[in-house]
Coordinates of C-alpha atoms and ligand atoms in Angstrom, one line a residue:
X13 CA -2.6 14.3 5.2
X14 CA -1.4 11.8 3.0
X15 CA -1.4 9.2 1.3
X16 CA -2.8 5.8 1.7
X17 CA -1.6 1.9 0.4
X18 CA -5.5 0.6 -0.2
X19 CA -7.6 -2.7 -1.0
X20 CA -5.6 -3.5 -4.7
X21 CA -2.3 -4.3 -3.5
X22 CA -3.5 -7.2 -0.9
X23 CA -1.9 -10.5 -2.4
X24 CA -0.1 -7.5 -5.3
X25 CA 2.6 -6.2 -3.5
X26 CA 4.9 -5.1 -6.5
X27 CA 6.7 -3.0 -4.9
X28 CA 7.3 -0.2 -7.6
X29 CA 6.2 2.4 -5.2
X30 CA 9.5 2.4 -2.6
X31 CA 11.8 2.8 -5.3
X32 CA 10.3 6.2 -5.3
X33 CA 9.9 7.6 -2.2
X34 CA 12.2 10.6 -0.4
X35 CA 11.2 9.2 2.3
X36 CA 11.2 5.5 3.3
X37 CA 8.0 6.1 4.3
X38 CA 6.2 2.0 3.4
X39 CA 6.2 -0.8 5.7
X40 CA 6.0 -3.8 4.0
X41 CA 3.0 -6.3 5.6
X42 CA 2.9 -10.3 4.6
X43 CA 1.0 -9.8 1.4
X44 CA 0.4 -6.2 2.0
X45 CA 2.2 -2.9 1.7
X46 CA 1.2 0.8 4.2
X47 CA 2.4 4.0 4.3
X48 CA 3.2 5.6 7.7
X49 CA 0.7 8.5 8.1
X50 CA 3.2 10.9 9.9
X51 CA 6.1 9.8 7.7
X52 CA 4.7 10.7 4.2
X53 CA 5.2 14.5 3.2
X54 CA 2.7 13.9 0.0
X55 CA 4.9 14.8 -3.4
X56 CA 2.6 12.0 -5.4
X57 CA 5.4 10.6 -6.7
X58 CA 4.2 7.3 -5.7
X59 CA 1.2 6.6 -7.3
X60 CA 1.9 6.2 -10.6
X61 CA 4.6 3.4 -10.0
X62 CA 2.3 1.2 -8.8
X63 CA 0.7 -0.8 -11.5
X64 CA -2.9 -1.7 -9.9
X65 CA -3.5 1.3 -8.6
X66 CA -3.7 0.9 -5.2
X67 CA -2.0 4.4 -4.0
X68 CA -5.0 6.7 -3.3
X69 CA -4.8 10.6 -2.1
X70 CA -6.9 10.6 2.0
X71 CA -8.8 13.3 1.0
X72 CA -10.3 10.9 -2.8
X73 CA -11.5 7.6 -1.2
X74 CA -13.9 6.1 -2.0
X75 CA -16.4 5.6 0.8
X76 CA -15.8 1.7 0.7
X77 CA -12.4 1.7 1.7
X78 CA -11.7 4.8 3.9
X79 CA -10.7 1.7 7.2
X80 CA -7.5 1.6 4.6
X81 CA -6.8 5.5 6.9
X82 CA -6.5 3.9 10.0
X83 CA -5.6 0.5 8.3
X84 CA -2.2 2.1 7.1
X85 CA -1.9 4.7 10.6
X86 CA -2.1 1.3 12.9
X87 CA -0.3 -1.4 11.0
X88 CA 2.5 1.0 9.9
X89 CA 3.4 1.5 12.8
X90 CA 4.0 -2.7 13.3
X91 CA 6.0 -4.1 10.0
X92 CA 8.8 -3.4 9.4
X93 CA 10.1 -0.4 6.5
X94 CA 10.5 -1.6 2.7
X95 CA 12.5 1.0 0.8
X96 CA 14.0 -1.6 -2.1
X97 CA 11.9 -2.9 -4.5
X98 CA 11.1 -7.2 -4.6
X99 CA 9.5 -9.5 -6.4
X100 CA 5.8 -8.6 -5.9
X101 CA 3.8 -12.1 -4.5
X102 CA 4.1 -15.0 -7.0
X103 CA 0.1 -14.8 -7.6
X104 CA 0.6 -10.9 -8.2
X105 CA -0.5 -10.9 -11.8
X106 CA -4.0 -13.0 -10.6
X107 CA -4.9 -10.7 -8.3
X108 CA -4.7 -7.7 -10.1
X109 CA -8.2 -5.7 -10.5
X110 CA -9.9 -8.6 -8.4
X111 CA -12.3 -6.5 -6.5
X112 CA -13.4 -7.3 -2.7
X113 CA -9.0 -8.3 -1.2
X114 CA -9.8 -6.9 2.5
X115 CA -10.2 -10.2 3.9
X116 CA -7.5 -11.8 2.5
X117 CA -5.3 -9.0 4.5
X118 CA -2.6 -10.8 6.2
X119 CA -1.3 -9.3 9.8
Ligands
LIG225 FE1 6.1 9.0 0.0 FE2 5.0 10.5 -1.7 FE3 4.0 8.2 -2.0 FE4 4.4 9.9 0.6 S1 3.1 10.2 -1.7 S2 4.2 7.6 0.6 S3 6.3 10.6 0.3 S4 5.9 8.6 -2.2
LIG226 FE1 1.5 -2.1 -3.7 FE2 1.3 -0.8 -6.3 FE3 2.8 -1.0 -3.8 S1 0.1 -3.4 -5.5 S2 3.6 -2.9 -3.0 S3 1.4 -0.5 -3.3 S4 3.5 -0.7 -6.3

């Protein structure tokens, strides 16, 4: 099992989550982070840190976002680690809570 970054992160990337991860398993893409499922130890600490509630237990992901399990696994193998908080994306507050952002993901 692992925790998974879902659609809400896209175009926000607040990065509060990376500060608390004890095993540094967040990876950074252009407009989203993902979690490396092989590194995540299910500590749950990051869940409460995300202002847009993008981080979800793999077992509790809604049906329409199941694709993010594979997406986190795949992109965590190609994106570099991020271990310190940085400024969110410039329009993060405008994109927070906006639905259907998956098509906007930049790989
Ligand atoms: Fe890191 Fe814990 Fe979040 Fe997994 S659940 S990504 S180990 S902070
Ligand atoms: Fe994304 Fe939330 Fe972390 S928006 S970068 S999962 S704090």
